GROMACS .gro file of N, CA and C in nm:
model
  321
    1UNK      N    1  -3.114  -0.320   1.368
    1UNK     CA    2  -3.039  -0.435   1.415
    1UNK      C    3  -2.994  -0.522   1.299
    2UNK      N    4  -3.079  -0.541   1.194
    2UNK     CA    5  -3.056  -0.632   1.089
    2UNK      C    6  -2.954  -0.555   1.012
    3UNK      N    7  -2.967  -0.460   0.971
    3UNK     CA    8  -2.839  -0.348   0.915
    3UNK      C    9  -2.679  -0.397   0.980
    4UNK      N   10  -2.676  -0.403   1.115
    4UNK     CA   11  -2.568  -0.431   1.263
    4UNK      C   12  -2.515  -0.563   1.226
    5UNK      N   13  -2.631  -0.626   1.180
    5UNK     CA   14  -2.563  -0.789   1.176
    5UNK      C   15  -2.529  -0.840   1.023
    6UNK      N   16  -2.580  -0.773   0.930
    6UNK     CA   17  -2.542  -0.733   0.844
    6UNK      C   18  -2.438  -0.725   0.773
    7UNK      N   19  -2.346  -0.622   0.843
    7UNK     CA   20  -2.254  -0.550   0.830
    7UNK      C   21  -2.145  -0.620   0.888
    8UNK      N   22  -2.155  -0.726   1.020
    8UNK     CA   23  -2.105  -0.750   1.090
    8UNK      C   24  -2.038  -0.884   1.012
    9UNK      N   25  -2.159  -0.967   0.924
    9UNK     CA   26  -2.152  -1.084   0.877
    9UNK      C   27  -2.083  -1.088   0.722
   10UNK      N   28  -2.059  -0.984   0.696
   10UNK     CA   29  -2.043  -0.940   0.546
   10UNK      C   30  -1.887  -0.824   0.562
   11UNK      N   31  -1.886  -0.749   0.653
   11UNK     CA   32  -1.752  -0.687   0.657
   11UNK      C   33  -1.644  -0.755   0.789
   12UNK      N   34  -1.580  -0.837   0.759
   12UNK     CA   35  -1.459  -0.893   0.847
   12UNK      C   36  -1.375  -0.751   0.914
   13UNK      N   37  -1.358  -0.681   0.853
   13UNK     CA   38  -1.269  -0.580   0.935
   13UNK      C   39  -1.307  -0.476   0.968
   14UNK      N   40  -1.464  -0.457   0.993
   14UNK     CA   41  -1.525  -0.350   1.018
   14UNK      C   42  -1.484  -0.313   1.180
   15UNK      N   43  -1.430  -0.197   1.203
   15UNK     CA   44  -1.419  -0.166   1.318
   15UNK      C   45  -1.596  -0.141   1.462
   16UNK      N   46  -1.643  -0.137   1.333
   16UNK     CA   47  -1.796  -0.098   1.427
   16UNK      C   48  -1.797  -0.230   1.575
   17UNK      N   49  -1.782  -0.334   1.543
   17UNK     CA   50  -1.813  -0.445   1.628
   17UNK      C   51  -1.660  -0.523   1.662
   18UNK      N   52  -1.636  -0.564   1.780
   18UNK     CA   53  -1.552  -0.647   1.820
   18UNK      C   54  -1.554  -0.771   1.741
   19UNK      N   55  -1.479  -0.876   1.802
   19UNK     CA   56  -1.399  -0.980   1.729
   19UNK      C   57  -1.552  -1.085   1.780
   20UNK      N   58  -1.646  -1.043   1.846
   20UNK     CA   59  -1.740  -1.098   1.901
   20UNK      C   60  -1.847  -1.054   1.829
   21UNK      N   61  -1.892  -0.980   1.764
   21UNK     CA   62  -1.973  -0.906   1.710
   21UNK      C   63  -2.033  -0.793   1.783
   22UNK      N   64  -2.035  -0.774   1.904
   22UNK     CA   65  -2.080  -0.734   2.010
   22UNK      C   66  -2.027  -0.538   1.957
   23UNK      N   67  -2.136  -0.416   1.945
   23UNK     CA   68  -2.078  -0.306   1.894
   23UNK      C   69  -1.959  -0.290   1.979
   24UNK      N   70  -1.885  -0.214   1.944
   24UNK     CA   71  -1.748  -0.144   1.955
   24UNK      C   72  -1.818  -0.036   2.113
   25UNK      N   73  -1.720  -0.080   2.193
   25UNK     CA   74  -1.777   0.037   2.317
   25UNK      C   75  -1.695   0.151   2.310
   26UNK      N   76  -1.736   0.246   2.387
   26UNK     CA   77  -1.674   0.407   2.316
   26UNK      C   78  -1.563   0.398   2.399
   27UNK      N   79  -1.511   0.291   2.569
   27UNK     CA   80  -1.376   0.313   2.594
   27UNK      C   81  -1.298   0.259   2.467
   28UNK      N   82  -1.336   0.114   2.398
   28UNK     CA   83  -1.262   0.136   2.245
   28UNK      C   84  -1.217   0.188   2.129
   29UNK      N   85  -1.286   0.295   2.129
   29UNK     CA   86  -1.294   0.411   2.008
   29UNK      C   87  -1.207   0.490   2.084
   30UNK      N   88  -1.191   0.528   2.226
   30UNK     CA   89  -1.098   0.610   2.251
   30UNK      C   90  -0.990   0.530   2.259
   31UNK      N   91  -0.990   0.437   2.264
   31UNK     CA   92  -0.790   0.350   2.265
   31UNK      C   93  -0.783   0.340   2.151
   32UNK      N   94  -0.848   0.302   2.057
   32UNK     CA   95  -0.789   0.320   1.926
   32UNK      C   96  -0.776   0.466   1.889
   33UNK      N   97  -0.827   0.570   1.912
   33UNK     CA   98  -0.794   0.726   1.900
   33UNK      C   99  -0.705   0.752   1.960
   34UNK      N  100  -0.673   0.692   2.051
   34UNK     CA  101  -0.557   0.734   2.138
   34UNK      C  102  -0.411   0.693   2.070
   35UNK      N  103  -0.421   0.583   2.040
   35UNK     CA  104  -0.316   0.487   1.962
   35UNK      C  105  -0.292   0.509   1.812
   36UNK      N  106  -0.412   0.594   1.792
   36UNK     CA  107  -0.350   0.696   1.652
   36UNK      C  108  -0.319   0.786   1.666
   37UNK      N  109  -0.343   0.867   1.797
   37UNK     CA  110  -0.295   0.989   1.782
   37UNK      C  111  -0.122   0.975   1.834
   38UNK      N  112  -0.095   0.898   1.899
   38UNK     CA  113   0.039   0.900   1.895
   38UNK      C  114   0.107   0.823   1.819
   39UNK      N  115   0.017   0.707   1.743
   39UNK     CA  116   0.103   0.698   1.600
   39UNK      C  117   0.138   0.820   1.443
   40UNK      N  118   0.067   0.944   1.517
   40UNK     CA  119   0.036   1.013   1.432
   40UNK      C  120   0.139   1.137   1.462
   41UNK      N  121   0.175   1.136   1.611
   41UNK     CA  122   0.280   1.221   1.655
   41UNK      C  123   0.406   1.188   1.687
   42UNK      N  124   0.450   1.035   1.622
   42UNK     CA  125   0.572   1.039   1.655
   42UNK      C  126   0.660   1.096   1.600
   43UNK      N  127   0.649   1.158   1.485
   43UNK     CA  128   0.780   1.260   1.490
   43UNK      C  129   0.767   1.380   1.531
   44UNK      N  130   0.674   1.409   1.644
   44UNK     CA  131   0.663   1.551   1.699
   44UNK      C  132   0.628   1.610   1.651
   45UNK      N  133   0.533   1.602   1.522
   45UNK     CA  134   0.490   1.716   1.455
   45UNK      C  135   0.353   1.689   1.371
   46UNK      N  136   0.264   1.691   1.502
   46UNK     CA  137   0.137   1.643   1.513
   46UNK      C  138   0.048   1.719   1.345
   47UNK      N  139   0.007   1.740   1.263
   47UNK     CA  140   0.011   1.840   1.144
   47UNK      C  141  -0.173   1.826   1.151
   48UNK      N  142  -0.243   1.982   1.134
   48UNK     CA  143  -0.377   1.965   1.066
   48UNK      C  144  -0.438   1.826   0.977
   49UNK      N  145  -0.371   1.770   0.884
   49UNK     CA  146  -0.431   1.709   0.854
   49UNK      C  147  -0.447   1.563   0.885
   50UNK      N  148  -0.359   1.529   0.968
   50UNK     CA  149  -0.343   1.418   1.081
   50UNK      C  150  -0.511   1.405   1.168
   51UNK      N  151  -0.523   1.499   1.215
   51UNK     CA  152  -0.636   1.521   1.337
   51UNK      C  153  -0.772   1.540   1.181
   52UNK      N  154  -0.735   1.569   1.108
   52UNK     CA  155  -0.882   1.541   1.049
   52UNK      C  156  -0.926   1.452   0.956
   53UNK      N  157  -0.791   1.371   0.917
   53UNK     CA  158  -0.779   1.242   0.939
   53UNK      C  159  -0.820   1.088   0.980
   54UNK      N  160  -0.797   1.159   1.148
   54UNK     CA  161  -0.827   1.020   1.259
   54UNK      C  162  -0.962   1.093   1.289
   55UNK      N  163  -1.027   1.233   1.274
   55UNK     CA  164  -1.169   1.258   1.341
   55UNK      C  165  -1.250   1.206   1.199
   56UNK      N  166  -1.240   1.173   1.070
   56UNK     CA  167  -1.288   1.155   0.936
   56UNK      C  168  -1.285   0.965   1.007
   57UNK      N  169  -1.153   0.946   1.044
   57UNK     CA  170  -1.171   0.810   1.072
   57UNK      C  171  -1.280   0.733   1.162
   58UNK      N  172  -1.291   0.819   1.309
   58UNK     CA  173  -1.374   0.786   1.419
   58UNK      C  174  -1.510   0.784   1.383
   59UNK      N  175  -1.558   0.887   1.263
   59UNK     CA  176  -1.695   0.857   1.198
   59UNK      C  177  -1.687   0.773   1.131
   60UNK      N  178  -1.613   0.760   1.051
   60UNK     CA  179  -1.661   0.650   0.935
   60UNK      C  180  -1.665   0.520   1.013
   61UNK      N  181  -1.549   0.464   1.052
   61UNK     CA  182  -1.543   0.333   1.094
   61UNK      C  183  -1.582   0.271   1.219
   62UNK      N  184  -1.650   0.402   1.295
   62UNK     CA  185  -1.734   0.364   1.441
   62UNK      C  186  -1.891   0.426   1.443
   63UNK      N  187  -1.915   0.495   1.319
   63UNK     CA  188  -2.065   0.553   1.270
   63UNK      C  189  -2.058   0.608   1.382
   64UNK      N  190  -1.999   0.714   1.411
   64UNK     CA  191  -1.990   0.846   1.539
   64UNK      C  192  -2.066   0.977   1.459
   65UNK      N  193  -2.076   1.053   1.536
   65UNK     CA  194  -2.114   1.173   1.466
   65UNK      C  195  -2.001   1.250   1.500
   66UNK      N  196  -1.945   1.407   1.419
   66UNK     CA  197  -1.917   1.456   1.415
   66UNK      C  198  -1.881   1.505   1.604
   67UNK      N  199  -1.952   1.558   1.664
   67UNK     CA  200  -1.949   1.585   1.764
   67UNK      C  201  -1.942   1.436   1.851
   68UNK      N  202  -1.942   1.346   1.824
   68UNK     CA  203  -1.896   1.269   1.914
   68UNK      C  204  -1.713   1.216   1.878
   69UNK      N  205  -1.747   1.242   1.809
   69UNK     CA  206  -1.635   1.202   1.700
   69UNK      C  207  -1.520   1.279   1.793
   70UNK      N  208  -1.574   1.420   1.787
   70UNK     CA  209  -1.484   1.504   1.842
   70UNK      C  210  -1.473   1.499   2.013
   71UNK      N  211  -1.513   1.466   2.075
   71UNK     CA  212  -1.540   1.404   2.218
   71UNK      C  213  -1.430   1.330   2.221
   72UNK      N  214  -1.496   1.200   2.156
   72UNK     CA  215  -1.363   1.122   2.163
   72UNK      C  216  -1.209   1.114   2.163
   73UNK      N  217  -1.189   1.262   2.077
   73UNK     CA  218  -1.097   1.270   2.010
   73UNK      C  219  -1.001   1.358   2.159
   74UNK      N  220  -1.063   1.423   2.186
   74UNK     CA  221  -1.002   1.517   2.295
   74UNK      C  222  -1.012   1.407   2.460
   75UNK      N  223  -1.092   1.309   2.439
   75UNK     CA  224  -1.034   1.237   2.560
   75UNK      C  225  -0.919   1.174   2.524
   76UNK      N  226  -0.910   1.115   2.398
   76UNK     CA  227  -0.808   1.012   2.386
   76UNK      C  228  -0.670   1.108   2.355
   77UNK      N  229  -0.690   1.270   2.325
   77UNK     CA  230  -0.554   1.313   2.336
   77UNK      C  231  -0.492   1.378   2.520
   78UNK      N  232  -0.603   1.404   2.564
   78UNK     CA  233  -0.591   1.406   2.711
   78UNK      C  234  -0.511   1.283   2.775
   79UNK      N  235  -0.547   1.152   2.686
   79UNK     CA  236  -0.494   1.025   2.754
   79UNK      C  237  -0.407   1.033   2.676
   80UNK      N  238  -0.352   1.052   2.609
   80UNK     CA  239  -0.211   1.011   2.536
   80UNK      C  240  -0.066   1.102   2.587
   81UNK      N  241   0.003   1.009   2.526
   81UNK     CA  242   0.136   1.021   2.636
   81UNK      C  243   0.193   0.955   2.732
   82UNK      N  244   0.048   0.880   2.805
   82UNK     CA  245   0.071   0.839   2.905
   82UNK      C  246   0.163   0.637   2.888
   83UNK      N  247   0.285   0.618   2.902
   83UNK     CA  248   0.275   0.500   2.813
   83UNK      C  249   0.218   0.379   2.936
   84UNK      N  250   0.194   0.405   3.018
   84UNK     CA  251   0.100   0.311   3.078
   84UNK      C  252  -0.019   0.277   3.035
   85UNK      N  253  -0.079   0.407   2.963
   85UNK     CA  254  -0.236   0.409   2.975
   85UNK      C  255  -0.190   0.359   2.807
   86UNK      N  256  -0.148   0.376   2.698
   86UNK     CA  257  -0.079   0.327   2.552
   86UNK      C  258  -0.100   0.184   2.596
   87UNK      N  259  -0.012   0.118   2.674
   87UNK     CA  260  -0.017  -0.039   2.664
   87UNK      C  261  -0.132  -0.118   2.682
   88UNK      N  262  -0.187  -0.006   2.782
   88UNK     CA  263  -0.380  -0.053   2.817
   88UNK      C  264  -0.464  -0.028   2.689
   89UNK      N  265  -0.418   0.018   2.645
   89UNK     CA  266  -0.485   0.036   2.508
   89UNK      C  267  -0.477  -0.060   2.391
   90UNK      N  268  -0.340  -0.106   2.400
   90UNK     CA  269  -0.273  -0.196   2.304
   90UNK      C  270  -0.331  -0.283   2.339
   91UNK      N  271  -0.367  -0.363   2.501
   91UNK     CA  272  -0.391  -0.465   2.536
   91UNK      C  273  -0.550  -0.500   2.475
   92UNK      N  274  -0.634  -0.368   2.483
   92UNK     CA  275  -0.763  -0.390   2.485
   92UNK      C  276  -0.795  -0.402   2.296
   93UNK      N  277  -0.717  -0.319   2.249
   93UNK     CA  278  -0.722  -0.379   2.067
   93UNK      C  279  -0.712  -0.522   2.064
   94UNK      N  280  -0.580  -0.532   2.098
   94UNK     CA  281  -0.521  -0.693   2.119
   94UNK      C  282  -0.678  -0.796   2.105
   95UNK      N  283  -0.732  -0.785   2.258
   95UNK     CA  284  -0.804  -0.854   2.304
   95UNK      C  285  -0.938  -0.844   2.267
   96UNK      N  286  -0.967  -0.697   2.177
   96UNK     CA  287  -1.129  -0.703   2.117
   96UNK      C  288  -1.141  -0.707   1.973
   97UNK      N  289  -1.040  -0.707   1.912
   97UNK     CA  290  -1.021  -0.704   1.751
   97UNK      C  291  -0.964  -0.822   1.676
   98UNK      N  292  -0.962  -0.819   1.573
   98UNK     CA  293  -0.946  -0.939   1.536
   98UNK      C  294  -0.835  -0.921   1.468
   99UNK      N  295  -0.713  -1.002   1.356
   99UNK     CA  296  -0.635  -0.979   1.328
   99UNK      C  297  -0.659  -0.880   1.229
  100UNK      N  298  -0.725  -0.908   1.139
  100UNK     CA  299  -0.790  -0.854   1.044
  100UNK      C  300  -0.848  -0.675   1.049
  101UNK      N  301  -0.917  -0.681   1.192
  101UNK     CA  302  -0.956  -0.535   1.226
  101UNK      C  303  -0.812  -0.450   1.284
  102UNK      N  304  -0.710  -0.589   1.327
  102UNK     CA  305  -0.629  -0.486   1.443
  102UNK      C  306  -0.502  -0.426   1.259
  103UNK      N  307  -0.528  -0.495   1.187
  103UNK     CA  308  -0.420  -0.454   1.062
  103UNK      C  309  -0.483  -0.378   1.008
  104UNK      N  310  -0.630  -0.331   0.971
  104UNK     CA  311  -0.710  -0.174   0.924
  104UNK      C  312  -0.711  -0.083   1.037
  105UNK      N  313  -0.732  -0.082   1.153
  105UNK     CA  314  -0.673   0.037   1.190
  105UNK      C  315  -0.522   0.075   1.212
  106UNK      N  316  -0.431  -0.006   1.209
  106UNK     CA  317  -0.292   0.026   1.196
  106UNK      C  318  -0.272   0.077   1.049
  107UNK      N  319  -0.314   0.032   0.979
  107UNK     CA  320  -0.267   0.067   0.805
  107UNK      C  321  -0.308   0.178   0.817
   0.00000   0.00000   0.00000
């Protein structure tokens, strides 16, 4: 826990924790996976190193494991496309990140 708060109090744009400190819940890790993977396919040409990329990303910056990592990764491309379910996504960055976190995962 002291590691959690830590991290929380010392890294401003750490994706691990909301704009609350409160950890990052895994429907968040999939809207932000989701919202890279189609920032990652807009020119239609989704490429290997894109997807290992955003799965290199989902560990590092949400301390996922590998296999969750990859979980995530296949719900949030199951959900993508959809631009209803995109704006719900946008909304929920919007509303759990901070400016600071919502400009490191866009960069």
């Amino acid at each position: 826990m002291f590691t959690n708060l830590k991290e929380f109090l010392t890294e401003d744009d750490s994706l691990k924790f909301d704009q609350k400190g409160e950890p990052t819940s895994t429907e968040l890790c999939i809207a932000c996976a989701s919202l890279l993977i189609d920032i990652a396919n807009t020119d239609n040409n989704f490429k290997n190193e894109e997807i290992t990329k955003i799965l290199s990303l989902l560990c590092s910056e949400f301390s996922l494991t590998e296999e969750d990592s990859s979980s995530v990764f296949e719900i949030a491309k199951k959900l993508g496309g959809n631009s209803e379910k995109l704006e719900e996504f946008f909304a929920a960055v919007n509303k759990c990140f901070s400016n600071l976190q919502k400009q490191k995962l866009y960069s």
